[in-house]
Amino acid sequence: MPVPVKELPEWPSNVEAHPLLVIDYQLLKAGDETEINRLWEAGTTLGFWYLKNHGAEQDFVAMWGMGEEVFKLPLEEKMKYEQGDEGLSFGYKAVGHYIVDAAGNPDPVEGVNVAKDDALSYPKVSRREYPTVINDLMGPVVTPFVEKCVEISNTMIEIFNKKLGLPEGTLAKLHGRNDFSASETRTIKAPANLTPGKLAIGGHTDFGTLSLLVNNLGGLQVLPPGTAEWSYVRPLPGHMICNVGDTLTMFSGGLLNSNIHRVVPPPGSQSKYDRWSQVYFTRPADNAPLLPFLESPIISEAFNKLSPERQKALGPGVTSWEWFTRRQKNYRTKNHKGADTWAANRGTEHGRA
């Protein structure tokens, strides 16, 4: 289990962190227009924000406990549930099985992902089998975590739907609870004392709609639009770090920003501790077409101002599942054939001004 946050070193005073807007989830649920406008501001600028008063703090901690039980298993047992190299991400991921850059350098982190479809259908198997330790914790830990994250994601998706001028329920229909999707939990542990500057996760945009993240330590960095300098995002106790993903950028015609980010070792003395990360990725239904909703005047106006290259990047005309599996497959170390493989795993980075 991660060392409790209160026992970890404080954020180094000489390390600057990029400021994020702090959004109050309870105010969003209450329909507070000021808070809704602040969420819109966050989503259309940096694409990252803090979320407080979400009520899921202990659920994130419990998921780390689940991850610890998995990571303690013998490697031979864990590898029975490995994700594989065909574009799926549900299951166990061993150290070194993802690349972090165009040179094909392997990642140093261990992880395990659980499909939303399996968590909500348990004990029925919808996507794949998992280690017994996950099955034993599915009811008390994993499913409640997924339920809360689905609720939180849906609340923000509904807000973005309205701000984008879309008919009520347009985005919700693409994120049906019972529709198969690549939505999933991901629990990651990066080891302590990594070489300074070593990439734990390479620069990327997220594949899906929204990401809900809690880290016990720093290490997450964002690349603010219009800059070439990476900036740390400081984890705050009791706060999620949320961000827009590629598919929401596509649906919105580029209005909502899927920003590039990466993970490096924690700053200062925090680097002496294992870094734990727990995230829930909300992604559209597998068969959802990835195209901007140009019937919305708000989206159409924004999209028509983009360069042809950017318009092409935001309207690939593939399904959510095709987008996801193409990116996931080309992250796998075994599939790396050179810089072209890295280019093939890219998302909406293309055509940025």
mmCIF file of N, CA, C and O in Angstrom, residues 125-222:
data_model
loop_
_atom_site.group_PDB
_atom_site.id
_atom_site.type_symbol
_atom_site.label_atom_id
_atom_site.label_comp_id
_atom_site.label_asym_id
_atom_site.label_seq_id
_atom_site.Cartn_x
_atom_site.Cartn_y
_atom_site.Cartn_z
ATOM 1 N N VAL A 125 -18.750 -12.742 -16.453
ATOM 2 C CA VAL A 125 -17.544 -12.265 -17.127
ATOM 3 C C VAL A 125 -17.954 -11.647 -18.458
ATOM 4 O O VAL A 125 -18.532 -12.321 -19.316
ATOM 5 N N SER A 126 -17.657 -10.360 -18.630
ATOM 6 C CA SER A 126 -18.005 -9.669 -19.872
ATOM 7 C C SER A 126 -16.826 -9.542 -20.824
ATOM 8 O O SER A 126 -16.985 -9.678 -22.032
ATOM 9 N N ARG A 127 -15.626 -9.260 -20.300
ATOM 10 C CA ARG A 127 -14.487 -9.014 -21.168
ATOM 11 C C ARG A 127 -13.347 -10.002 -20.957
ATOM 12 O O ARG A 127 -12.710 -10.399 -21.915
ATOM 13 N N ARG A 128 -13.057 -10.357 -19.683
ATOM 14 C CA ARG A 128 -11.961 -11.285 -19.454
ATOM 15 C C ARG A 128 -11.978 -11.783 -18.013
ATOM 16 O O ARG A 128 -12.713 -11.269 -17.169
ATOM 17 N N GLU A 129 -11.133 -12.778 -17.726
ATOM 18 C CA GLU A 129 -10.935 -13.288 -16.376
ATOM 19 C C GLU A 129 -9.849 -12.468 -15.674
ATOM 20 O O GLU A 129 -8.981 -11.882 -16.322
ATOM 21 N N TYR A 130 -9.891 -12.469 -14.330
ATOM 22 C CA TYR A 130 -8.908 -11.753 -13.511
ATOM 23 C C TYR A 130 -8.394 -12.667 -12.407
ATOM 24 O O TYR A 130 -9.011 -13.699 -12.101
ATOM 25 N N PRO A 131 -7.271 -12.298 -11.776
ATOM 26 C CA PRO A 131 -6.789 -13.093 -10.640
ATOM 27 C C PRO A 131 -7.850 -13.191 -9.544
ATOM 28 O O PRO A 131 -8.688 -12.298 -9.382
ATOM 29 N N THR A 132 -7.777 -14.265 -8.783
ATOM 30 C CA THR A 132 -8.755 -14.489 -7.715
ATOM 31 C C THR A 132 -8.798 -13.327 -6.732
ATOM 32 O O THR A 132 -9.864 -12.972 -6.223
ATOM 33 N N VAL A 133 -7.645 -12.691 -6.474
ATOM 34 C CA VAL A 133 -7.632 -11.590 -5.508
ATOM 35 C C VAL A 133 -8.491 -10.423 -5.997
ATOM 36 O O VAL A 133 -9.093 -9.701 -5.192
ATOM 37 N N ILE A 134 -8.574 -10.231 -7.302
ATOM 38 C CA ILE A 134 -9.461 -9.186 -7.833
ATOM 39 C C ILE A 134 -10.906 -9.626 -7.737
ATOM 40 O O ILE A 134 -11.786 -8.848 -7.327
ATOM 41 N N ASN A 135 -11.171 -10.861 -8.093
ATOM 42 C CA ASN A 135 -12.550 -11.358 -7.989
ATOM 43 C C ASN A 135 -13.073 -11.244 -6.564
ATOM 44 O O ASN A 135 -14.232 -10.861 -6.342
ATOM 45 N N ASP A 136 -12.223 -11.557 -5.589
ATOM 46 C CA ASP A 136 -12.645 -11.487 -4.185
ATOM 47 C C ASP A 136 -12.963 -10.054 -3.762
ATOM 48 O O ASP A 136 -13.760 -9.843 -2.836
ATOM 49 N N LEU A 137 -12.333 -9.075 -4.414
ATOM 50 C CA LEU A 137 -12.540 -7.673 -4.056
ATOM 51 C C LEU A 137 -13.466 -6.942 -5.034
ATOM 52 O O LEU A 137 -13.694 -5.737 -4.874
ATOM 53 N N MET A 138 -13.995 -7.658 -6.010
ATOM 54 C CA MET A 138 -14.837 -6.998 -7.002
ATOM 55 C C MET A 138 -16.073 -6.377 -6.342
ATOM 56 O O MET A 138 -16.382 -5.201 -6.551
ATOM 57 N N GLY A 139 -16.768 -7.165 -5.524
ATOM 58 C CA GLY A 139 -17.979 -6.657 -4.885
ATOM 59 C C GLY A 139 -17.734 -5.549 -3.882
ATOM 60 O O GLY A 139 -18.371 -4.484 -3.955
ATOM 61 N N PRO A 140 -16.808 -5.731 -2.929
ATOM 62 C CA PRO A 140 -16.620 -4.694 -1.904
ATOM 63 C C PRO A 140 -15.776 -3.503 -2.331
ATOM 64 O O PRO A 140 -15.862 -2.443 -1.710
ATOM 65 N N VAL A 141 -14.961 -3.634 -3.375
ATOM 66 C CA VAL A 141 -14.009 -2.561 -3.703
ATOM 67 C C VAL A 141 -14.161 -2.069 -5.142
ATOM 68 O O VAL A 141 -14.417 -0.886 -5.381
ATOM 69 N N VAL A 142 -13.976 -2.956 -6.113
ATOM 70 C CA VAL A 142 -13.860 -2.518 -7.504
ATOM 71 C C VAL A 142 -15.180 -1.979 -8.044
ATOM 72 O O VAL A 142 -15.227 -0.880 -8.617
ATOM 73 N N THR A 143 -16.252 -2.734 -7.869
ATOM 74 C CA THR A 143 -17.539 -2.281 -8.412
ATOM 75 C C THR A 143 -18.002 -0.966 -7.791
ATOM 76 O O THR A 143 -18.425 -0.058 -8.522
ATOM 77 N N PRO A 144 -17.929 -0.781 -6.461
ATOM 78 C CA PRO A 144 -18.294 0.535 -5.908
ATOM 79 C C PRO A 144 -17.434 1.677 -6.449
ATOM 80 O O PRO A 144 -17.942 2.776 -6.670
ATOM 81 N N PHE A 145 -16.156 1.416 -6.656
ATOM 82 C CA PHE A 145 -15.279 2.437 -7.231
ATOM 83 C C PHE A 145 -15.746 2.821 -8.630
ATOM 84 O O PHE A 145 -15.864 4.007 -8.966
ATOM 85 N N VAL A 146 -16.018 1.825 -9.440
ATOM 86 C CA VAL A 146 -16.475 2.097 -10.811
ATOM 87 C C VAL A 146 -17.814 2.821 -10.799
ATOM 88 O O VAL A 146 -18.016 3.786 -11.553
ATOM 89 N N GLU A 147 -18.730 2.402 -9.931
ATOM 90 C CA GLU A 147 -20.043 3.059 -9.848
ATOM 91 C C GLU A 147 -19.884 4.555 -9.557
ATOM 92 O O GLU A 147 -20.536 5.400 -10.187
ATOM 93 N N LYS A 148 -19.031 4.890 -8.607
ATOM 94 C CA LYS A 148 -18.844 6.300 -8.253
ATOM 95 C C LYS A 148 -18.198 7.076 -9.395
ATOM 96 O O LYS A 148 -18.588 8.214 -9.684
ATOM 97 N N CYS A 149 -17.219 6.470 -10.034
ATOM 98 C CA CYS A 149 -16.550 7.160 -11.131
ATOM 99 C C CYS A 149 -17.478 7.360 -12.328
ATOM 100 O O CYS A 149 -17.419 8.401 -12.997
ATOM 101 N N VAL A 150 -18.331 6.384 -12.589
ATOM 102 C CA VAL A 150 -19.315 6.534 -13.664
ATOM 103 C C VAL A 150 -20.247 7.701 -13.355
ATOM 104 O O VAL A 150 -20.547 8.537 -14.225
ATOM 105 N N GLU A 151 -20.705 7.785 -12.115
ATOM 106 C CA GLU A 151 -21.599 8.880 -11.724
ATOM 107 C C GLU A 151 -20.913 10.235 -11.890
ATOM 108 O O GLU A 151 -21.495 11.183 -12.439
ATOM 109 N N ILE A 152 -19.687 10.340 -11.405
ATOM 110 C CA ILE A 152 -18.953 11.608 -11.488
ATOM 111 C C ILE A 152 -18.705 11.981 -12.949
ATOM 112 O O ILE A 152 -18.912 13.141 -13.349
ATOM 113 N N SER A 153 -18.268 11.026 -13.751
ATOM 114 C CA SER A 153 -18.032 11.292 -15.166
ATOM 115 C C SER A 153 -19.315 11.733 -15.867
ATOM 116 O O SER A 153 -19.312 12.701 -16.641
ATOM 117 N N ASN A 154 -20.394 11.032 -15.612
ATOM 118 C CA ASN A 154 -21.657 11.356 -16.274
ATOM 119 C C ASN A 154 -22.127 12.763 -15.930
ATOM 120 O O ASN A 154 -22.691 13.470 -16.778
ATOM 121 N N THR A 155 -21.894 13.178 -14.680
ATOM 122 C CA THR A 155 -22.283 14.534 -14.280
ATOM 123 C C THR A 155 -21.547 15.572 -15.116
ATOM 124 O O THR A 155 -22.151 16.534 -15.616
ATOM 125 N N MET A 156 -20.250 15.384 -15.294
ATOM 126 C CA MET A 156 -19.471 16.354 -16.068
ATOM 127 C C MET A 156 -19.774 16.250 -17.561
ATOM 128 O O MET A 156 -19.798 17.269 -18.272
ATOM 129 N N ILE A 157 -20.025 15.039 -18.055
ATOM 130 C CA ILE A 157 -20.386 14.867 -19.469
ATOM 131 C C ILE A 157 -21.688 15.594 -19.782
ATOM 132 O O ILE A 157 -21.819 16.257 -20.828
ATOM 133 N N GLU A 158 -22.654 15.517 -18.893
ATOM 134 C CA GLU A 158 -23.929 16.215 -19.103
ATOM 135 C C GLU A 158 -23.722 17.726 -19.150
ATOM 136 O O GLU A 158 -24.360 18.434 -19.940
ATOM 137 N N ILE A 159 -22.827 18.231 -18.302
ATOM 138 C CA ILE A 159 -22.536 19.667 -18.302
ATOM 139 C C ILE A 159 -21.891 20.084 -19.617
ATOM 140 O O ILE A 159 -22.282 21.082 -20.243
ATOM 141 N N PHE A 160 -20.909 19.327 -20.076
ATOM 142 C CA PHE A 160 -20.259 19.647 -21.342
ATOM 143 C C PHE A 160 -21.250 19.544 -22.508
ATOM 144 O O PHE A 160 -21.202 20.343 -23.450
ATOM 145 N N ASN A 161 -22.142 18.575 -22.445
ATOM 146 C CA ASN A 161 -23.159 18.412 -23.481
ATOM 147 C C ASN A 161 -23.973 19.703 -23.638
ATOM 148 O O ASN A 161 -24.190 20.204 -24.751
ATOM 149 N N LYS A 162 -24.395 20.261 -22.521
ATOM 150 C CA LYS A 162 -25.205 21.486 -22.547
ATOM 151 C C LYS A 162 -24.387 22.677 -23.028
ATOM 152 O O LYS A 162 -24.859 23.486 -23.847
ATOM 153 N N LYS A 163 -23.145 22.804 -22.540
ATOM 154 C CA LYS A 163 -22.309 23.941 -22.924
ATOM 155 C C LYS A 163 -21.936 23.885 -24.405
ATOM 156 O O LYS A 163 -21.662 24.926 -25.022
ATOM 157 N N LEU A 164 -21.935 22.701 -24.991
ATOM 158 C CA LEU A 164 -21.623 22.543 -26.406
ATOM 159 C C LEU A 164 -22.838 22.764 -27.307
ATOM 160 O O LEU A 164 -22.718 22.693 -28.538
ATOM 161 N N GLY A 165 -23.983 23.029 -26.702
ATOM 162 C CA GLY A 165 -25.190 23.276 -27.480
ATOM 163 C C GLY A 165 -25.763 22.040 -28.137
ATOM 164 O O GLY A 165 -26.432 22.132 -29.170
ATOM 165 N N LEU A 166 -25.531 20.881 -27.544
ATOM 166 C CA LEU A 166 -26.039 19.623 -28.094
ATOM 167 C C LEU A 166 -27.395 19.285 -27.499
ATOM 168 O O LEU A 166 -27.687 19.653 -26.358
ATOM 169 N N PRO A 167 -28.241 18.587 -28.256
ATOM 170 C CA PRO A 167 -29.512 18.125 -27.685
ATOM 171 C C PRO A 167 -29.276 17.313 -26.421
ATOM 172 O O PRO A 167 -28.277 16.588 -26.310
ATOM 173 N N GLU A 168 -30.173 17.442 -25.472
ATOM 174 C CA GLU A 168 -30.033 16.746 -24.196
ATOM 175 C C GLU A 168 -29.799 15.250 -24.411
ATOM 176 O O GLU A 168 -30.497 14.603 -25.189
ATOM 177 N N GLY A 169 -28.785 14.726 -23.724
ATOM 178 C CA GLY A 169 -28.509 13.289 -23.775
ATOM 179 C C GLY A 169 -27.653 12.834 -24.937
ATOM 180 O O GLY A 169 -27.373 11.634 -25.058
ATOM 181 N N THR A 170 -27.193 13.755 -25.796
ATOM 182 C CA THR A 170 -26.406 13.351 -26.970
ATOM 183 C C THR A 170 -25.141 12.602 -26.560
ATOM 184 O O THR A 170 -24.862 11.506 -27.054
ATOM 185 N N LEU A 171 -24.356 13.197 -25.668
ATOM 186 C CA LEU A 171 -23.119 12.543 -25.237
ATOM 187 C C LEU A 171 -23.403 11.354 -24.321
ATOM 188 O O LEU A 171 -22.675 10.352 -24.347
ATOM 189 N N ALA A 172 -24.455 11.458 -23.521
ATOM 190 C CA ALA A 172 -24.801 10.352 -22.624
ATOM 191 C C ALA A 172 -25.100 9.080 -23.408
ATOM 192 O O ALA A 172 -24.751 7.966 -22.967
ATOM 193 N N LYS A 173 -25.726 9.220 -24.562
ATOM 194 C CA LYS A 173 -26.060 8.044 -25.371
ATOM 195 C C LYS A 173 -24.809 7.324 -25.863
ATOM 196 O O LYS A 173 -24.877 6.125 -26.177
ATOM 197 N N LEU A 174 -23.709 8.033 -25.952
ATOM 198 C CA LEU A 174 -22.458 7.417 -26.388
ATOM 199 C C LEU A 174 -21.685 6.792 -25.238
ATOM 200 O O LEU A 174 -20.629 6.198 -25.460
ATOM 201 N N HIS A 175 -22.201 6.956 -24.022
ATOM 202 C CA HIS A 175 -21.524 6.438 -22.836
ATOM 203 C C HIS A 175 -22.501 5.640 -21.974
ATOM 204 O O HIS A 175 -22.542 5.777 -20.759
ATOM 205 N N GLY A 176 -23.297 4.799 -22.619
ATOM 206 C CA GLY A 176 -24.302 4.022 -21.903
ATOM 207 C C GLY A 176 -23.679 3.069 -20.896
ATOM 208 O O GLY A 176 -22.684 2.405 -21.202
ATOM 209 N N ARG A 177 -24.295 2.991 -19.763
ATOM 210 C CA ARG A 177 -23.783 2.123 -18.695
ATOM 211 C C ARG A 177 -23.639 0.680 -19.159
ATOM 212 O O ARG A 177 -22.670 -0.002 -18.800
ATOM 213 N N ASN A 178 -24.569 0.203 -19.932
ATOM 214 C CA ASN A 178 -24.579 -1.203 -20.323
ATOM 215 C C ASN A 178 -23.964 -1.447 -21.698
ATOM 216 O O ASN A 178 -23.964 -2.574 -22.180
ATOM 217 N N ASP A 179 -23.456 -0.396 -22.324
ATOM 218 C CA ASP A 179 -22.796 -0.557 -23.620
ATOM 219 C C ASP A 179 -21.336 -0.950 -23.414
ATOM 220 O O ASP A 179 -20.630 -0.347 -22.610
ATOM 221 N N PHE A 180 -20.883 -1.933 -24.172
ATOM 222 C CA PHE A 180 -19.482 -2.310 -24.087
ATOM 223 C C PHE A 180 -18.605 -1.128 -24.499
ATOM 224 O O PHE A 180 -18.868 -0.436 -25.487
ATOM 225 N N SER A 181 -17.561 -0.899 -23.707
ATOM 226 C CA SER A 181 -16.622 0.182 -23.997
ATOM 227 C C SER A 181 -15.257 -0.191 -23.434
ATOM 228 O O SER A 181 -15.104 -1.189 -22.732
ATOM 229 N N ALA A 182 -14.272 0.642 -23.739
ATOM 230 C CA ALA A 182 -12.931 0.448 -23.191
ATOM 231 C C ALA A 182 -12.754 1.164 -21.856
ATOM 232 O O ALA A 182 -11.625 1.255 -21.359
ATOM 233 N N SER A 183 -13.835 1.649 -21.256
ATOM 234 C CA SER A 183 -13.746 2.275 -19.932
ATOM 235 C C SER A 183 -13.165 1.272 -18.944
ATOM 236 O O SER A 183 -13.523 0.088 -18.954
ATOM 237 N N GLU A 184 -12.281 1.770 -18.055
ATOM 238 C CA GLU A 184 -11.596 0.836 -17.161
ATOM 239 C C GLU A 184 -10.938 1.566 -15.996
ATOM 240 O O GLU A 184 -10.708 2.777 -16.044
ATOM 241 N N THR A 185 -10.646 0.797 -14.953
ATOM 242 C CA THR A 185 -9.796 1.271 -13.872
ATOM 243 C C THR A 185 -8.352 0.925 -14.213
ATOM 244 O O THR A 185 -8.090 -0.044 -14.946
ATOM 245 N N ARG A 186 -7.423 1.699 -13.679
ATOM 246 C CA ARG A 186 -6.012 1.354 -13.845
ATOM 247 C C ARG A 186 -5.277 1.678 -12.558
ATOM 248 O O ARG A 186 -5.320 2.813 -12.077
ATOM 249 N N THR A 187 -4.601 0.683 -12.010
ATOM 250 C CA THR A 187 -3.791 0.842 -10.801
ATOM 251 C C THR A 187 -2.335 0.645 -11.191
ATOM 252 O O THR A 187 -1.982 -0.382 -11.780
ATOM 253 N N ILE A 188 -1.488 1.620 -10.860
ATOM 254 C CA ILE A 188 -0.083 1.582 -11.275
ATOM 255 C C ILE A 188 0.823 1.833 -10.078
ATOM 256 O O ILE A 188 0.517 2.657 -9.218
ATOM 257 N N LYS A 189 1.931 1.122 -10.061
ATOM 258 C CA LYS A 189 2.988 1.391 -9.089
ATOM 259 C C LYS A 189 4.303 1.598 -9.833
ATOM 260 O O LYS A 189 4.767 0.717 -10.564
ATOM 261 N N ALA A 190 4.886 2.783 -9.634
ATOM 262 C CA ALA A 190 6.217 3.072 -10.172
ATOM 263 C C ALA A 190 7.213 2.972 -9.026
ATOM 264 O O ALA A 190 6.971 3.510 -7.940
ATOM 265 N N PRO A 191 8.332 2.302 -9.219
ATOM 266 C CA PRO A 191 9.251 2.074 -8.098
ATOM 267 C C PRO A 191 9.959 3.353 -7.654
ATOM 268 O O PRO A 191 10.109 4.307 -8.414
ATOM 269 N N ALA A 192 10.378 3.345 -6.406
ATOM 270 C CA ALA A 192 11.156 4.448 -5.856
ATOM 271 C C ALA A 192 12.526 4.517 -6.514
ATOM 272 O O ALA A 192 13.004 3.549 -7.119
ATOM 273 N N ASN A 193 13.143 5.692 -6.376
ATOM 274 C CA ASN A 193 14.535 5.906 -6.765
ATOM 275 C C ASN A 193 14.813 5.673 -8.250
ATOM 276 O O ASN A 193 15.882 5.174 -8.622
ATOM 277 N N LEU A 194 13.845 6.050 -9.096
ATOM 278 C CA LEU A 194 14.108 6.018 -10.529
ATOM 279 C C LEU A 194 15.134 7.096 -10.882
ATOM 280 O O LEU A 194 15.240 8.126 -10.221
ATOM 281 N N THR A 195 15.877 6.859 -11.928
ATOM 282 C CA THR A 195 16.852 7.841 -12.391
ATOM 283 C C THR A 195 16.141 9.158 -12.708
ATOM 284 O O THR A 195 15.125 9.149 -13.405
ATOM 285 N N PRO A 196 16.620 10.275 -12.199
ATOM 286 C CA PRO A 196 15.981 11.560 -12.491
ATOM 287 C C PRO A 196 15.803 11.765 -13.993
ATOM 288 O O PRO A 196 16.725 11.526 -14.780
ATOM 289 N N GLY A 197 14.611 12.175 -14.372
ATOM 290 C CA GLY A 197 14.316 12.410 -15.779
ATOM 291 C C GLY A 197 13.832 11.187 -16.533
ATOM 292 O O GLY A 197 13.347 11.305 -17.666
ATOM 293 N N LYS A 198 13.939 10.004 -15.936
ATOM 294 C CA LYS A 198 13.483 8.787 -16.610
ATOM 295 C C LYS A 198 11.964 8.816 -16.746
ATOM 296 O O LYS A 198 11.247 9.094 -15.783
ATOM 297 N N LEU A 199 11.481 8.505 -17.931
ATOM 298 C CA LEU A 199 10.042 8.514 -18.161
ATOM 299 C C LEU A 199 9.401 7.261 -17.563
ATOM 300 O O LEU A 199 9.827 6.137 -17.851
ATOM 301 N N ALA A 200 8.384 7.463 -16.726
ATOM 302 C CA ALA A 200 7.570 6.343 -16.268
ATOM 303 C C ALA A 200 6.456 6.072 -17.270
ATOM 304 O O ALA A 200 6.126 4.921 -17.562
ATOM 305 N N ILE A 201 5.863 7.147 -17.797
ATOM 306 C CA ILE A 201 4.884 7.079 -18.873
ATOM 307 C C ILE A 201 5.233 8.198 -19.841
ATOM 308 O O ILE A 201 5.372 9.355 -19.442
ATOM 309 N N GLY A 202 5.372 7.884 -21.114
ATOM 310 C CA GLY A 202 5.778 8.874 -22.094
ATOM 311 C C GLY A 202 4.689 9.884 -22.386
ATOM 312 O O GLY A 202 3.508 9.698 -22.041
ATOM 313 N N GLY A 203 5.064 10.989 -23.032
ATOM 314 C CA GLY A 203 4.111 12.032 -23.370
ATOM 315 C C GLY A 203 2.999 11.511 -24.270
ATOM 316 O O GLY A 203 3.258 10.824 -25.261
ATOM 317 N N HIS A 204 1.755 11.852 -23.923
ATOM 318 C CA HIS A 204 0.609 11.317 -24.658
ATOM 319 C C HIS A 204 -0.636 12.141 -24.346
ATOM 320 O O HIS A 204 -0.670 12.896 -23.377
ATOM 321 N N THR A 205 -1.649 11.974 -25.152
ATOM 322 C CA THR A 205 -2.997 12.402 -24.803
ATOM 323 C C THR A 205 -3.791 11.158 -24.415
ATOM 324 O O THR A 205 -3.502 10.059 -24.894
ATOM 325 N N ASP A 206 -4.784 11.313 -23.556
ATOM 326 C CA ASP A 206 -5.581 10.154 -23.153
ATOM 327 C C ASP A 206 -6.545 9.743 -24.265
ATOM 328 O O ASP A 206 -7.048 10.569 -25.022
ATOM 329 N N PHE A 207 -6.813 8.435 -24.315
ATOM 330 C CA PHE A 207 -7.539 7.858 -25.438
ATOM 331 C C PHE A 207 -9.016 8.264 -25.474
ATOM 332 O O PHE A 207 -9.603 8.370 -26.544
ATOM 333 N N GLY A 208 -9.628 8.424 -24.294
ATOM 334 C CA GLY A 208 -11.075 8.464 -24.216
ATOM 335 C C GLY A 208 -11.682 9.823 -23.958
ATOM 336 O O GLY A 208 -11.251 10.853 -24.495
ATOM 337 N N THR A 209 -12.711 9.857 -23.084
ATOM 338 C CA THR A 209 -13.526 11.049 -22.867
ATOM 339 C C THR A 209 -13.041 11.854 -21.671
ATOM 340 O O THR A 209 -12.703 13.025 -21.798
ATOM 341 N N LEU A 210 -13.012 11.234 -20.502
ATOM 342 C CA LEU A 210 -12.556 11.869 -19.277
ATOM 343 C C LEU A 210 -11.681 10.893 -18.496
ATOM 344 O O LEU A 210 -11.906 9.679 -18.535
ATOM 345 N N SER A 211 -10.718 11.441 -17.752
ATOM 346 C CA SER A 211 -9.890 10.646 -16.848
ATOM 347 C C SER A 211 -9.995 11.232 -15.450
ATOM 348 O O SER A 211 -9.919 12.452 -15.283
ATOM 349 N N LEU A 212 -10.179 10.345 -14.463
ATOM 350 C CA LEU A 212 -10.277 10.736 -13.052
ATOM 351 C C LEU A 212 -9.112 10.082 -12.322
ATOM 352 O O LEU A 212 -9.021 8.857 -12.254
ATOM 353 N N LEU A 213 -8.231 10.885 -11.747
ATOM 354 C CA LEU A 213 -6.939 10.398 -11.276
ATOM 355 C C LEU A 213 -6.659 10.836 -9.844
ATOM 356 O O LEU A 213 -6.955 11.965 -9.449
ATOM 357 N N VAL A 214 -6.043 9.921 -9.077
ATOM 358 C CA VAL A 214 -5.461 10.267 -7.774
ATOM 359 C C VAL A 214 -4.060 9.674 -7.715
ATOM 360 O O VAL A 214 -3.858 8.492 -8.020
ATOM 361 N N ASN A 215 -3.062 10.494 -7.358
ATOM 362 C CA ASN A 215 -1.683 10.052 -7.145
ATOM 363 C C ASN A 215 -1.309 10.291 -5.690
ATOM 364 O O ASN A 215 -1.769 11.258 -5.082
ATOM 365 N N ASN A 216 -0.442 9.443 -5.137
ATOM 366 C CA ASN A 216 0.044 9.721 -3.786
ATOM 367 C C ASN A 216 1.242 10.655 -3.798
ATOM 368 O O ASN A 216 1.571 11.273 -2.776
ATOM 369 N N LEU A 217 1.902 10.781 -4.951
ATOM 370 C CA LEU A 217 3.105 11.611 -5.076
ATOM 371 C C LEU A 217 3.058 12.386 -6.393
ATOM 372 O O LEU A 217 2.280 12.069 -7.290
ATOM 373 N N GLY A 218 3.960 13.372 -6.509
ATOM 374 C CA GLY A 218 4.088 14.088 -7.761
ATOM 375 C C GLY A 218 4.718 13.223 -8.837
ATOM 376 O O GLY A 218 5.058 12.061 -8.620
ATOM 377 N N GLY A 219 4.886 13.807 -10.008
ATOM 378 C CA GLY A 219 5.440 13.090 -11.154
ATOM 379 C C GLY A 219 4.675 13.382 -12.427
ATOM 380 O O GLY A 219 5.245 13.368 -13.525
ATOM 381 N N LEU A 220 3.361 13.638 -12.295
ATOM 382 C CA LEU A 220 2.563 14.018 -13.459
ATOM 383 C C LEU A 220 3.019 15.387 -13.949
ATOM 384 O O LEU A 220 3.185 16.323 -13.165
ATOM 385 N N GLN A 221 3.227 15.486 -15.254
ATOM 386 C CA GLN A 221 3.570 16.760 -15.873
ATOM 387 C C GLN A 221 2.663 17.012 -17.067
ATOM 388 O O GLN A 221 2.284 16.076 -17.782
ATOM 389 N N VAL A 222 2.318 18.273 -17.282
ATOM 390 C CA VAL A 222 1.514 18.678 -18.435
ATOM 391 C C VAL A 222 2.346 19.584 -19.321
ATOM 392 O O VAL A 222 3.316 20.211 -18.876
#
